[in-house]
CSV table of C-alpha atoms in Angstrom, one decimal:
chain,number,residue,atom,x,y,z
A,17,UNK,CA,16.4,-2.7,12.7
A,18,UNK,CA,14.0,-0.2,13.4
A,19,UNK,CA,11.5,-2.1,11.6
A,20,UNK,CA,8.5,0.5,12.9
A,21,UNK,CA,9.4,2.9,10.4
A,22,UNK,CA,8.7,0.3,7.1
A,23,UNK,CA,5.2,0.0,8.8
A,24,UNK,CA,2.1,1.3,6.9
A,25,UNK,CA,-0.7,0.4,10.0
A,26,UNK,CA,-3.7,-0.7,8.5
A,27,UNK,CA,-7.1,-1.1,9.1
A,28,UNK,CA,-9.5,-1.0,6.1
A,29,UNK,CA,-12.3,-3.7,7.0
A,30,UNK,CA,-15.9,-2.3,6.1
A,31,UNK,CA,-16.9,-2.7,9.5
A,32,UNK,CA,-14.3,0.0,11.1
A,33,UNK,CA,-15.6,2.9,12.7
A,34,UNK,CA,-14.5,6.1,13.7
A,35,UNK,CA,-13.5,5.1,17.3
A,36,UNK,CA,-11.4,2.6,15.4
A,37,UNK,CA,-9.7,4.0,13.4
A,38,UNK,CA,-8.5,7.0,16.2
A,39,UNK,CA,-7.2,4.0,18.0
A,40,UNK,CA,-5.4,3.2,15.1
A,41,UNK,CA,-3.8,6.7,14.7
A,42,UNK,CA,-2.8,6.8,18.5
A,43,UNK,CA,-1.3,3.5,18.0
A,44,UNK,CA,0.7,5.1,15.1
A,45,UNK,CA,2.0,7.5,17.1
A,46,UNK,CA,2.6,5.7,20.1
A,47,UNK,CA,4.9,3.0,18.0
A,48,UNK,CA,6.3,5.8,15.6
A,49,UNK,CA,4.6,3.9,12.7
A,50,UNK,CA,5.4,5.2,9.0
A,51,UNK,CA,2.2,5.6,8.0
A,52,UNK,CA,-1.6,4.9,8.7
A,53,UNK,CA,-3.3,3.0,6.2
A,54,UNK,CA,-7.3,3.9,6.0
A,55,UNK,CA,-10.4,4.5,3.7
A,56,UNK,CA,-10.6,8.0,2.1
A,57,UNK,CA,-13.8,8.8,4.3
A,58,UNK,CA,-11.9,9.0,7.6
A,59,UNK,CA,-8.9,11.2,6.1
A,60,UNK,CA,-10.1,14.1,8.1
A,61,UNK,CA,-10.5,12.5,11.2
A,62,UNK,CA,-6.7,10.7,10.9
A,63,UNK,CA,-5.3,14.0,10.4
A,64,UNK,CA,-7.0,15.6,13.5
A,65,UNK,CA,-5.6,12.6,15.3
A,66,UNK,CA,-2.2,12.7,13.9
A,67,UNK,CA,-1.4,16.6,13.4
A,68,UNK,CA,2.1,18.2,14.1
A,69,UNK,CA,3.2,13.9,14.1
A,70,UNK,CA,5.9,12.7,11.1
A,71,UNK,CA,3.2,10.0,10.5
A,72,UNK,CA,1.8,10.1,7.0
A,73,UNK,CA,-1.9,9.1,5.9
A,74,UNK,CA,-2.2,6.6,3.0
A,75,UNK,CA,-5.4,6.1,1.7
A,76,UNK,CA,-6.6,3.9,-0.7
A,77,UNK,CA,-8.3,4.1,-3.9
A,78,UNK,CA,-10.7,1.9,-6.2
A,79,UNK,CA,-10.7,-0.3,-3.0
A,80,UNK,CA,-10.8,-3.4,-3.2
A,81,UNK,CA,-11.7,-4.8,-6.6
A,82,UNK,CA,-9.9,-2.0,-8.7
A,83,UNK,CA,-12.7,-2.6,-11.6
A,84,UNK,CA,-14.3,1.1,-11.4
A,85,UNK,CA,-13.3,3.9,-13.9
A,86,UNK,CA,-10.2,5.7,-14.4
A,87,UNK,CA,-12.0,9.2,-13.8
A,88,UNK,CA,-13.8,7.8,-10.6
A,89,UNK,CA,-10.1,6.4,-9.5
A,90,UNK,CA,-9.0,9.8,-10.2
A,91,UNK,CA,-11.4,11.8,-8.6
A,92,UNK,CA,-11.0,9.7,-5.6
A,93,UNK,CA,-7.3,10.3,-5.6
A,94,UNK,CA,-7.7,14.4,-6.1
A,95,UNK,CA,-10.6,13.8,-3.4
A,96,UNK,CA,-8.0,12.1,-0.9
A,97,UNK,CA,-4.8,14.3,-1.7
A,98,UNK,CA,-7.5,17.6,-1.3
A,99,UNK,CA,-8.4,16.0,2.5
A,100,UNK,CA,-5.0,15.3,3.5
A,101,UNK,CA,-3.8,12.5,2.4
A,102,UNK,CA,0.2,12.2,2.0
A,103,UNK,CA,-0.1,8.6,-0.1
A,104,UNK,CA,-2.4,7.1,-2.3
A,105,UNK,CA,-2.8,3.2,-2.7
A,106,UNK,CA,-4.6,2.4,-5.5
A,107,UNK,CA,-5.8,-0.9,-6.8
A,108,UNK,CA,-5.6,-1.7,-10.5
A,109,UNK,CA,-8.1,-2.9,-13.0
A,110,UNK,CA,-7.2,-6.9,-12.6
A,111,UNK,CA,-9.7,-7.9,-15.7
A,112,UNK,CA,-7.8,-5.5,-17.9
A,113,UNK,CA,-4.8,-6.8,-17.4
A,114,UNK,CA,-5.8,-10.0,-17.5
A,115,UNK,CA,-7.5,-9.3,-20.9
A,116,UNK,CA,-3.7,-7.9,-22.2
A,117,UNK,CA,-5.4,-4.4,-22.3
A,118,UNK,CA,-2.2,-3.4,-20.8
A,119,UNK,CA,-2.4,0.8,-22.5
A,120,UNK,CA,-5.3,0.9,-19.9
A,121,UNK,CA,-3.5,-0.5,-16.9
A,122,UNK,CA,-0.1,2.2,-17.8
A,123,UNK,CA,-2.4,5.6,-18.6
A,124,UNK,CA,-4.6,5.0,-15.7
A,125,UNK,CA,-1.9,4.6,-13.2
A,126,UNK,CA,0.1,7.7,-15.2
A,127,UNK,CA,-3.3,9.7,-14.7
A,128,UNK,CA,-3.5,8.9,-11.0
A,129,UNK,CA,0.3,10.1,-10.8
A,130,UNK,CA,-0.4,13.4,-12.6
A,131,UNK,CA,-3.1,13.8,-10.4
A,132,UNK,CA,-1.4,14.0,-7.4
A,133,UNK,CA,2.1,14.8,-8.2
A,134,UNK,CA,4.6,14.7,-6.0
A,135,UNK,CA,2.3,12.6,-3.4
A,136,UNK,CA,3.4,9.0,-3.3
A,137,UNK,CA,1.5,6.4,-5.5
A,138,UNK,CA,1.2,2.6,-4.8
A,139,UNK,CA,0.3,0.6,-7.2
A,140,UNK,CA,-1.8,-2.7,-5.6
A,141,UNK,CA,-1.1,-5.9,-8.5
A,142,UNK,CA,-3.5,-8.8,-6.3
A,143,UNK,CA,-0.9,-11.2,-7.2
A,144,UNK,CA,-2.9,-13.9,-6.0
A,145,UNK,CA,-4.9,-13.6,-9.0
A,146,UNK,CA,-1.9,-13.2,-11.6
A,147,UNK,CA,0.1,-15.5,-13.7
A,148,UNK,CA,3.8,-14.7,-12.9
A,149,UNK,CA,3.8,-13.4,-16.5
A,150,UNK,CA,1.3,-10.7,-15.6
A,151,UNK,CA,2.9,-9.8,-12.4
A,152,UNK,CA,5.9,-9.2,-14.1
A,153,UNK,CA,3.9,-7.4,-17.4
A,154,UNK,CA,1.9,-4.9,-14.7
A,155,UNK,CA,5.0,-3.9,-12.8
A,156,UNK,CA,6.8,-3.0,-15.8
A,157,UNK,CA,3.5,-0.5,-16.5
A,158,UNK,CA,3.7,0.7,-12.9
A,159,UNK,CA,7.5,1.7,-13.3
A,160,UNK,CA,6.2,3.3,-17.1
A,161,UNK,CA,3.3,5.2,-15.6
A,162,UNK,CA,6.2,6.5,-13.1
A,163,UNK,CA,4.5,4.9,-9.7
A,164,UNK,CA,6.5,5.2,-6.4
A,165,UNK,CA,5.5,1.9,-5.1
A,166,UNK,CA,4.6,-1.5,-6.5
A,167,UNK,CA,2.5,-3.6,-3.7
A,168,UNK,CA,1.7,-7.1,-3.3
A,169,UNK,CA,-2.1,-7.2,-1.9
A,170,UNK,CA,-5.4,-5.4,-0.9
A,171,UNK,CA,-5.6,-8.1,1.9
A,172,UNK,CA,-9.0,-8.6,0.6
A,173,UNK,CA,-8.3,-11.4,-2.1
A,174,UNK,CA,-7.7,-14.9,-1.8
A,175,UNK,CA,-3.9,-14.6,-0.5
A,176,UNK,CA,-1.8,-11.4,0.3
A,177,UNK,CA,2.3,-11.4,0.2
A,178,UNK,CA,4.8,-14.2,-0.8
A,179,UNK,CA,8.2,-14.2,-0.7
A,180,UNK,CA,9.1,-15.4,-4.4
A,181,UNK,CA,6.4,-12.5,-5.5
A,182,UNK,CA,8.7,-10.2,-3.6
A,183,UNK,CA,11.4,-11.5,-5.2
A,184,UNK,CA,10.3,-11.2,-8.8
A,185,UNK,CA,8.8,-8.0,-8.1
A,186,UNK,CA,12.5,-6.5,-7.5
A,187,UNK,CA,13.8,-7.8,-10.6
A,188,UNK,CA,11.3,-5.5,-12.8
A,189,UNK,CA,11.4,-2.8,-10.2
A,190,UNK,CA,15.2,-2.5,-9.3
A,191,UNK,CA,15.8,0.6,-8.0
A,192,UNK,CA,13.5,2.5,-9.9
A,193,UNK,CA,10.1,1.9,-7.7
A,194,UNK,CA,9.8,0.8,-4.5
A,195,UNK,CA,7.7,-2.5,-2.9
A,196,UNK,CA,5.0,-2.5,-0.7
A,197,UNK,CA,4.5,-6.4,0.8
A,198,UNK,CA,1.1,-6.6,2.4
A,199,UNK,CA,-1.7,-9.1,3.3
A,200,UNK,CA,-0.7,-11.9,5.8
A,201,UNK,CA,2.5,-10.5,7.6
A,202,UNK,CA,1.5,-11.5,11.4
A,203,UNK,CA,5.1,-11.9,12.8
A,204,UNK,CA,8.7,-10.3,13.0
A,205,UNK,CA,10.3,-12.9,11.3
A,206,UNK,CA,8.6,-12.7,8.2
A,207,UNK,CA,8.4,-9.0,8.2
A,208,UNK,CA,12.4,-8.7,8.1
A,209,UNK,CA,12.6,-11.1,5.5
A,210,UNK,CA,10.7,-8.9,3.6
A,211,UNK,CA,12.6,-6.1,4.3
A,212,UNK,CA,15.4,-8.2,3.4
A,213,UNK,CA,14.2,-9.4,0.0
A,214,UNK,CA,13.9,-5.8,-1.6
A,215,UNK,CA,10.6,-4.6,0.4
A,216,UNK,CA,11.1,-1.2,1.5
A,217,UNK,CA,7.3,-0.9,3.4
A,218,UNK,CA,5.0,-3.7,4.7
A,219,UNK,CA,1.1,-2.7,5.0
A,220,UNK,CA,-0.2,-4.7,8.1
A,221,UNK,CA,-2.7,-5.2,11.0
A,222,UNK,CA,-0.1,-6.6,13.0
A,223,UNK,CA,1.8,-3.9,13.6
A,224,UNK,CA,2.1,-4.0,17.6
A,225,UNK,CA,2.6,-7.4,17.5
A,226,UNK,CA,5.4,-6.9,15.0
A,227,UNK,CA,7.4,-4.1,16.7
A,228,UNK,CA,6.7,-5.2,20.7
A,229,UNK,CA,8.3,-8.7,19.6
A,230,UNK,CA,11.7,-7.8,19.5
A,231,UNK,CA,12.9,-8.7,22.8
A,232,UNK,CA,11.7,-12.4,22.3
């Protein structure tokens, strides 16, 4: 399994600078890495790093709490798209859904779409914070509002990617929408299961560790 080319390499901690994240984007391109993961802010800088390379840049959006407006969510998805970005992760509003205000959840995730058209959208659900119900009720908007991707996890909450929610995310999003597993996935054995279970890209730190196991 060429399991490098499901990996979205991340690094989105507060403290990352721009040293760190050009060692990120060599690393990308040294491993052959799907995608860099990264905060809108260093867009320009990825690119520079990563030009005339098959790696995309996915940035994310409302980062991490999701709780902002839809026009600021869009902005910063026009914003992203405008300074090269190929994907946009976005993070949903969790006390909407939570609240059943689920009309806001769909048209904000159908705005961010429209706004970037054929650019990939993932949709970030925090299942750690949701009731399976919910997870099952915000997918099912996600695959409305025409999103590319579900994923698990900012990595920021109190858990990131589980199995079963894997699983139950593949039953609302057949093969209509793609998964994103992310937040937690630290070895090659879990990643493929992932894989395995219906995820068709895992956003990780662990990247390296993931790919230069495969020998062992």
């Amino acid at each position: 399994m060429q399991l490098n080319q499901y990996i979205d390499h991340t690094l989105l901690k507060s403290t990352a600078t721009p040293a760190n994240i050009e060692k990120l984007c060599k690393e990308a391109l040294e491993h052959r890495f799907y995608a860099v993961c990264l905060s809108s802010s260093y867009i320009k800088l990825a690119k520079s790093v990563l030009e005339n390379s098959n790696v995309k840049i996915a940035a994310v959006i409302g980062f991490p709490l999701g709780a902002m407006t839809t026009a600021a969510k869009v902005f910063e998805a026009k914003d992203a798209i405008a300074l090269g970005a190929d994907e946009i992760d976005m993070v949903i509003n969790i006390g909407m859904l939570k609240a059943e205000k689920i009309d806001h959840i769909e048209n904000e995730i159908a705005e961010i779409k429209k706004a970037i058209g054929s650019k990939v959208l993932k949709v970030i659900i925090e299942t750690c914070f949701l009731t399976n119900a919910e997870k099952k009720t915000v997918c099912r908007a996600a695959l409305n509002a025409k999103a590319d991707f579900v994923k698990t996890s900012t990595g920021f909450g109190t858990g990131g990617a589980t199995f079963d929610d894997v699983k139950l995310m593949k039953e609302i999003a057949g093969d209509k929408m793609q998964i994103k597993a992310s937040g937690g996935i630290k070895d090659r054995e879990t990643a493929i299961k992932y894989i395995e279970l219906g995820a068709s890209r895992l956003g990780t730190s662990s990247g390296i560790k993931l790919v230069t196991s495969e020998e062992n």
